[in-house]
Coordinates of C-alpha atoms in Angstrom, one line a residue:
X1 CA 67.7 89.2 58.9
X2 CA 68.4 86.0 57.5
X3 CA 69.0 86.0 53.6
X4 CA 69.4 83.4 51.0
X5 CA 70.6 84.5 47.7
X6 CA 69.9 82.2 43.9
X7 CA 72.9 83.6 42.5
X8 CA 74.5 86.7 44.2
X9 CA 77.8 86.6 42.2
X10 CA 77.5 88.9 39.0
X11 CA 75.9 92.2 38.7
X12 CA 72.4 92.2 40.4
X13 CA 72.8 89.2 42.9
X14 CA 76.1 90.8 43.7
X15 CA 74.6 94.2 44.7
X16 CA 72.3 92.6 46.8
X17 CA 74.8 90.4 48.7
X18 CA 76.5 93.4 49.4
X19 CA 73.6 96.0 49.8
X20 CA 72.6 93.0 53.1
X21 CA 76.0 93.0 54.4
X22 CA 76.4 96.4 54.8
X23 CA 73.1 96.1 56.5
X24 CA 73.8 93.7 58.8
X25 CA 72.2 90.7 57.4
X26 CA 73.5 87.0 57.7
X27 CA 73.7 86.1 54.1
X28 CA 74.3 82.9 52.3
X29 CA 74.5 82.3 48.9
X30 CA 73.7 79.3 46.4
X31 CA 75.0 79.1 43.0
X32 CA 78.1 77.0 40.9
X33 CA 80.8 78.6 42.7
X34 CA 82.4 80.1 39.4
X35 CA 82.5 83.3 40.1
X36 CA 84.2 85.7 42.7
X37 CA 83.3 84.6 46.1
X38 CA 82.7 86.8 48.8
X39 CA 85.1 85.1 51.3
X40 CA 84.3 84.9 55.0
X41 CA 81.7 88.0 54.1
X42 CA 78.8 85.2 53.4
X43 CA 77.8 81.4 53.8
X44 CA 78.4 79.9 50.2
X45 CA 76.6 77.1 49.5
X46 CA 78.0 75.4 46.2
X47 CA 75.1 73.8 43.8
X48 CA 73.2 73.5 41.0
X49 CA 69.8 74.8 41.2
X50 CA 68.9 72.8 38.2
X51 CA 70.1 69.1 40.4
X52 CA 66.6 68.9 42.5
X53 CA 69.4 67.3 45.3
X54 CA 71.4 70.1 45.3
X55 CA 68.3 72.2 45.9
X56 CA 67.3 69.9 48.8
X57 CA 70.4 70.0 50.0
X58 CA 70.6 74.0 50.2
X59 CA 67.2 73.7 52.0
X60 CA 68.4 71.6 55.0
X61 CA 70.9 74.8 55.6
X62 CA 68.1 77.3 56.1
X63 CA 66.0 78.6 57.6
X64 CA 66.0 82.1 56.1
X65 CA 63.9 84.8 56.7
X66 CA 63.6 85.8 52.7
X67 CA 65.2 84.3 49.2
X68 CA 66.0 86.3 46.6
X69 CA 65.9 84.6 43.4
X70 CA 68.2 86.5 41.0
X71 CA 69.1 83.2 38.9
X72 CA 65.4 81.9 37.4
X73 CA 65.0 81.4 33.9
X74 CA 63.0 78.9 33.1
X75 CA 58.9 78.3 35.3
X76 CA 59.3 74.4 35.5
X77 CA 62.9 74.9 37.4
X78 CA 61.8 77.8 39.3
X79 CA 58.5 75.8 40.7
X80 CA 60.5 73.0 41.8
X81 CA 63.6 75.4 43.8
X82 CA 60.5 78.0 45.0
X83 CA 58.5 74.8 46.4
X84 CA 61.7 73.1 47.9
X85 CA 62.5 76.5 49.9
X86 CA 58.9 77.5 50.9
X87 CA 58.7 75.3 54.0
X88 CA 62.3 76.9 55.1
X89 CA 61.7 80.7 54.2
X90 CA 59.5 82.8 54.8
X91 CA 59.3 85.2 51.7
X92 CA 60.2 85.1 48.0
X93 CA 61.4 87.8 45.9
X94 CA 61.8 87.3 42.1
X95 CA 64.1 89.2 39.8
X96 CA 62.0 89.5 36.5
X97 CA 61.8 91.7 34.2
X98 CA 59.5 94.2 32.2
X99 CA 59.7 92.4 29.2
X100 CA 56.5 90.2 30.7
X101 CA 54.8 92.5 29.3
X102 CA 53.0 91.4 26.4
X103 CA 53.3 95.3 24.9
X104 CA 56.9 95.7 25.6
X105 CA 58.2 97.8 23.8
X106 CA 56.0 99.3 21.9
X107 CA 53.2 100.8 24.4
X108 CA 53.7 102.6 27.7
X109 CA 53.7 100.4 30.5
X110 CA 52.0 100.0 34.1
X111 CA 51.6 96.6 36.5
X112 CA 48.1 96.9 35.1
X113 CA 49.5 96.2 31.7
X114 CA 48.5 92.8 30.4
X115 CA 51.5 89.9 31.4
X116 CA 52.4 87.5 28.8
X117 CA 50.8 84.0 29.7
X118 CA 53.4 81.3 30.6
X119 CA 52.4 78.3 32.8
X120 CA 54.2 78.2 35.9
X121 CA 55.3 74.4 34.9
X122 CA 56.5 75.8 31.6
X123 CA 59.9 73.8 30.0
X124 CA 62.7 76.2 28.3
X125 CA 61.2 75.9 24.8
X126 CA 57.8 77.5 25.8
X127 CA 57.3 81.1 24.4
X128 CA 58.5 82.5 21.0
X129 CA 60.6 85.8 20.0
X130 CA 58.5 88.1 17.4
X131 CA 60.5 91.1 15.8
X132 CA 59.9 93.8 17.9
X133 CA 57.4 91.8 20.3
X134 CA 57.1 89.3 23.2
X135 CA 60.3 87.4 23.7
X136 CA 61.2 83.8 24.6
X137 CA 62.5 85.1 27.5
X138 CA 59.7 87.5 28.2
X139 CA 57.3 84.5 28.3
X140 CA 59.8 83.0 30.7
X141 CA 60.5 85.4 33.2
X142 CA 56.2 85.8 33.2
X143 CA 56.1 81.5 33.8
X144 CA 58.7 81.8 36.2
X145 CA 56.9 85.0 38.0
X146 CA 54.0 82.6 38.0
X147 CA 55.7 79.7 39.3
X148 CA 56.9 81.8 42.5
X149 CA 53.5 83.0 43.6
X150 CA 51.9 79.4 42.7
X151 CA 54.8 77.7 45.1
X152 CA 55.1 80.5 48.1
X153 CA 51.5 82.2 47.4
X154 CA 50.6 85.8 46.6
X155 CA 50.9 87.2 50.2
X156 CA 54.9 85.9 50.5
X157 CA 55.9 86.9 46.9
X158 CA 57.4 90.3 45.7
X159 CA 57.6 90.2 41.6
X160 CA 60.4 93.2 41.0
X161 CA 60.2 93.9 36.9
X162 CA 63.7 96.3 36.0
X163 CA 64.0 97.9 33.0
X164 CA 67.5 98.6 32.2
X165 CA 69.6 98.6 35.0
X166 CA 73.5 99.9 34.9
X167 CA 75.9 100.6 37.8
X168 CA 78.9 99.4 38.5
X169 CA 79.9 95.4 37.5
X170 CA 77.4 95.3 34.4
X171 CA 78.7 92.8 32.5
X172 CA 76.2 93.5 29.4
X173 CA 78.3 96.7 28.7
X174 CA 75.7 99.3 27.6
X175 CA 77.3 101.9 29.9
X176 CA 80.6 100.6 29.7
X177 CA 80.6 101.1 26.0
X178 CA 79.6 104.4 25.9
X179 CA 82.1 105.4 28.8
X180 CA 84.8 104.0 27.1
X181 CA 83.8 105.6 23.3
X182 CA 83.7 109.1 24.9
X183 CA 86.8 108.6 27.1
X184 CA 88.7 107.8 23.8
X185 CA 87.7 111.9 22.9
X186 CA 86.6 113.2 19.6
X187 CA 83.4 113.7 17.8
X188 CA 80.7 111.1 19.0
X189 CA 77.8 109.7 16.8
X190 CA 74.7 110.2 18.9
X191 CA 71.8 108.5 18.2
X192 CA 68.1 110.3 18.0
X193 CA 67.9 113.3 20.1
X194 CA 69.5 114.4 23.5
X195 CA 65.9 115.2 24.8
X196 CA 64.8 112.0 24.3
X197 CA 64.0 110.6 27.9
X198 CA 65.4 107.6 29.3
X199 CA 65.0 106.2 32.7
X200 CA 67.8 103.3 33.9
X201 CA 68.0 102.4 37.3
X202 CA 70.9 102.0 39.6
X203 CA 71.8 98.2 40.3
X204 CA 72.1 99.4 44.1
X205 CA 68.5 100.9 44.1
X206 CA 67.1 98.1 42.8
X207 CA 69.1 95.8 45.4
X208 CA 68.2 98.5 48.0
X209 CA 64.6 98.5 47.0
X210 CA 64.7 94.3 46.8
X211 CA 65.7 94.4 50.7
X212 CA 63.1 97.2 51.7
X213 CA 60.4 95.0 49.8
X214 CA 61.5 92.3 52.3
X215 CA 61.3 94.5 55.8
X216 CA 58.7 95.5 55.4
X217 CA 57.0 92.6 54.1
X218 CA 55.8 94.0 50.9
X219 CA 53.8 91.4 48.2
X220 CA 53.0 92.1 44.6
X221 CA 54.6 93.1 41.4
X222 CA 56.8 96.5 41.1
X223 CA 58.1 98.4 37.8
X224 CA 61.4 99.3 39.0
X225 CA 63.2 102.2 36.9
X226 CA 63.9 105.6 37.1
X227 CA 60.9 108.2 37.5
X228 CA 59.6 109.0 33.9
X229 CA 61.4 112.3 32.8
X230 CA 64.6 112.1 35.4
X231 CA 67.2 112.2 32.8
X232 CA 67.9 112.3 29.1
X233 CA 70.0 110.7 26.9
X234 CA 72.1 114.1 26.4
X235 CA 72.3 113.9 29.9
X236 CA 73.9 110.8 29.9
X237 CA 76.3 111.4 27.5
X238 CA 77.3 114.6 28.9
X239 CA 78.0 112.9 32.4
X240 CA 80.1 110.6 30.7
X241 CA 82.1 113.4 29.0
X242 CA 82.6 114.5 32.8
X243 CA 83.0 111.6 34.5
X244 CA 85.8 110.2 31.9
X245 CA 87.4 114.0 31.5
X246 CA 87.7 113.5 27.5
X247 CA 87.4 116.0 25.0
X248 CA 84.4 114.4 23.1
X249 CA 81.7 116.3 21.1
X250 CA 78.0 114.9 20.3
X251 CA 76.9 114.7 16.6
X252 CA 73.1 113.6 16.7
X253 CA 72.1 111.7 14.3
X254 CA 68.3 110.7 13.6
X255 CA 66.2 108.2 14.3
X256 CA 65.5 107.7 11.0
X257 CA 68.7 108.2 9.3
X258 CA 70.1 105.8 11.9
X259 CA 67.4 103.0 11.0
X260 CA 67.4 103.0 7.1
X261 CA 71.6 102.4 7.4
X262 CA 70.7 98.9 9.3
X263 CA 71.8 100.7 13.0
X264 CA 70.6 98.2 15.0
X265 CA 69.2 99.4 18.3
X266 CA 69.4 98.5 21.7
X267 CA 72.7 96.6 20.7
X268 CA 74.9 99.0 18.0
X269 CA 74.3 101.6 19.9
X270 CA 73.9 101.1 23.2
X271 CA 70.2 102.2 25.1
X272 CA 68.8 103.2 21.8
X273 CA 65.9 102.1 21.1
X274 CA 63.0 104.6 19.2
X275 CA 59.7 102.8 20.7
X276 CA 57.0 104.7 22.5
X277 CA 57.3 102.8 25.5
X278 CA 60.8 101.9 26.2
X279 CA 61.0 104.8 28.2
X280 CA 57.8 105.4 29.9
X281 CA 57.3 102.4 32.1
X282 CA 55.4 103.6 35.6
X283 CA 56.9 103.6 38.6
X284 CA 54.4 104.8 40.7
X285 CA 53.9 101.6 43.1
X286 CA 57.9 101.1 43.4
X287 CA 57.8 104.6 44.7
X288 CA 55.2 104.7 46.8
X289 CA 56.6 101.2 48.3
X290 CA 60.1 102.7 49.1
X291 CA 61.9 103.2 45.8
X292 CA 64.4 105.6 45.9
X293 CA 66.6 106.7 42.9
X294 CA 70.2 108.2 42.5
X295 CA 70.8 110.7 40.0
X296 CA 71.9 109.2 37.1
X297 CA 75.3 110.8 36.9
X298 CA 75.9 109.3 39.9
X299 CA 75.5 106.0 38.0
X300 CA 77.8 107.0 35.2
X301 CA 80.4 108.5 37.5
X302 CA 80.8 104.9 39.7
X303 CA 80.7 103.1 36.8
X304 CA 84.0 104.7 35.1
X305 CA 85.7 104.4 38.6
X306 CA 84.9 100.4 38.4
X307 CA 86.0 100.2 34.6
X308 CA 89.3 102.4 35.6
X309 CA 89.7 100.3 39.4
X310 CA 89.3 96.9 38.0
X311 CA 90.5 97.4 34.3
X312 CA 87.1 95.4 33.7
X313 CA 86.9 93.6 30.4
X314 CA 83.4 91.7 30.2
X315 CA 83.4 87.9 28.8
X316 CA 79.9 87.7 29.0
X317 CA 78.4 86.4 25.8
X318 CA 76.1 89.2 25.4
X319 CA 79.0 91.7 25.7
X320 CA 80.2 90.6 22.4
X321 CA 76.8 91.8 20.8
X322 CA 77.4 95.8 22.2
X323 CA 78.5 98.2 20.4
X324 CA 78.9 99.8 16.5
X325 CA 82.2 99.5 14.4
X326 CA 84.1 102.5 14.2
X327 CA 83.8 102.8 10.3
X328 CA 80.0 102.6 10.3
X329 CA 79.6 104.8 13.3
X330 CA 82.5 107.2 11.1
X331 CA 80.2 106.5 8.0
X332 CA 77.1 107.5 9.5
X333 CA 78.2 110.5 11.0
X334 CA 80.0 111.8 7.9
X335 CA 76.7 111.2 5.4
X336 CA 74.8 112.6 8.3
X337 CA 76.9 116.1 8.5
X338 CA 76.2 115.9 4.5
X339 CA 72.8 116.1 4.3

């Protein structure tokens, strides 16, 4: 198979690279060329997917047998790369996101959710981020999702919507944090409950599941997490505590404690977040199309290798927003334990 890959240098376009070499697969990549490069492994093809000759250039290369587009942001930019490419390959799979739905987070989710509506011409400033709602970039990836199907239609498009994915190279840092607090030993501030059910995927199954879409020529849109109910956030902590070796005991704090001391969620600490339907996103059509999962501790376990191999520091600006200071985390725990 012949594979072009938007991207293909950080976290999820790098785990698909590398998910299609180990396959087999000729694979050639198109992005900036600031990132690691994969050497004699791939074709890089050094552009800018926002120059329209760049993109044109990058077309005369192919043909390819699929693109995988893990670099659209913005509908009107994605139209014009997805219309360039459709006469050179033959299927299109987009890496969006679940937060195209316009319920997200708040309600449990399905693809027969409603989608936020963003025209697939869209410019960056369309959409607007609500507290707790729809998303600027929710109404972006949705645009974009709609500018891939308008360009190579419905029966060559896959749509693949992860929830939170972790694994090895995540430059975020929402595992990485919490490996490293635990490795450092102690008692932990936990947030919630340890029942509470959570449901990451692995970025491998998700590049795994991108490549399966593609042999076996499967169209649509897929929710692609974790079955409902495979692991909890005890679990996860607990798997860290083994994977790092540390001494570390959990103080669970609640919800609501958590929230009326300004925690902020999702970002403080890390894959917290106390809404109905962060967690219970169907899965049902990514598993019956081929979706296969890895135990979560799995996930954890590779992850601290990576951190401890590579000594991996992220620079990623959304890095910078992970994570609670030790003195509130100390001060939350301590009124907590008081109560």
């Amino acid at each position: 198979m012949r594979l072009l890959v938007l991207g293909g240098t950080w976290f999820v376009g790098h785990a698909i690279v590398t998910t299609a070499i180990d396959a087999g697969w000729e694979v050639t990549t198109f992005n900036r060329g600031t990132s690691d490069p994969f050497l004699e492994a791939v074709r890089p093809i050094k552009g800018d997917r926002t120059r329209l000759a760049d993109v044109a250039a990058l077309a005369s290369a192919g043909p390819w047998d699929a693109v995988v587009d893990t670099s659209g942001y913005v509908p009107r930019n994605t139209l014009d790369v997805a219309r360039t490419l459709s006469p050179v390959a033959g299927r299109y799979v987009f890496m969006s996101t679940v937060s195209v739905y316009r319920d997200w987070p708040i309600e449990p989710l399905s693809e027969r959710s409603e989608v936020l509506y963003c025209p697939p011409d869209a410019g960056p400033g369309y959409g607007t981020d609500t507290e707790d709602g729809p998303t600027q970039y929710g109404y972006q990836k949705a645009g974009c999702e709609a500018a891939a199907a308008a360009a190579f239609g419905a029966d060559r498009t896959t749509i693949l919507r992860p929830g939170v994915v972790l694994g090895p190279r995540e430059y975020v840092g929402r595992l990485p944090w919490w490996l490293r607090r635990v490795a450092a030993g102690g008692e932990v501030l936990a947030p919630g409950s340890p029942n509470r059910a959570i449901q990451p995927v692995d970025v491998r199954d998700l590049a795994a599941f991108a490549l399966h879409t593609i042999t076996g020529e499967t169209s649509g849109a897929f929710n692609v997490c974790a079955p409902m109910g495979s692991a909890t956030f005890g679990e996860l902590l607990t798997d860290c505590a083994h994977s790092t070796g540390a001494d570390s005991s959990f103080t669970w704090v609640p919800d609501d404690f958590l929230l009326s001391h300004g925690v902020r969620q999702w970002s403080e600490l890390p894959l917290w977040r106390t809404f109905d339907g962060v967690w219970r996103v169907d899965t049902a059509a990514a598993q019956a199309a081929g979706l296969r999962t890895r135990p979560l501790a799995l996930t954890v376990r590779d992850t601290w290798r990576w951190l401890v191999d590579s000594e991996q520091v992220s620079n990623h600006d959304r890095a910078a927003e992970i994570g609670i200071s030790l003195s509130l985390s100390l001060g939350c725990r301590s009124i907590a334990l008081a109560r």
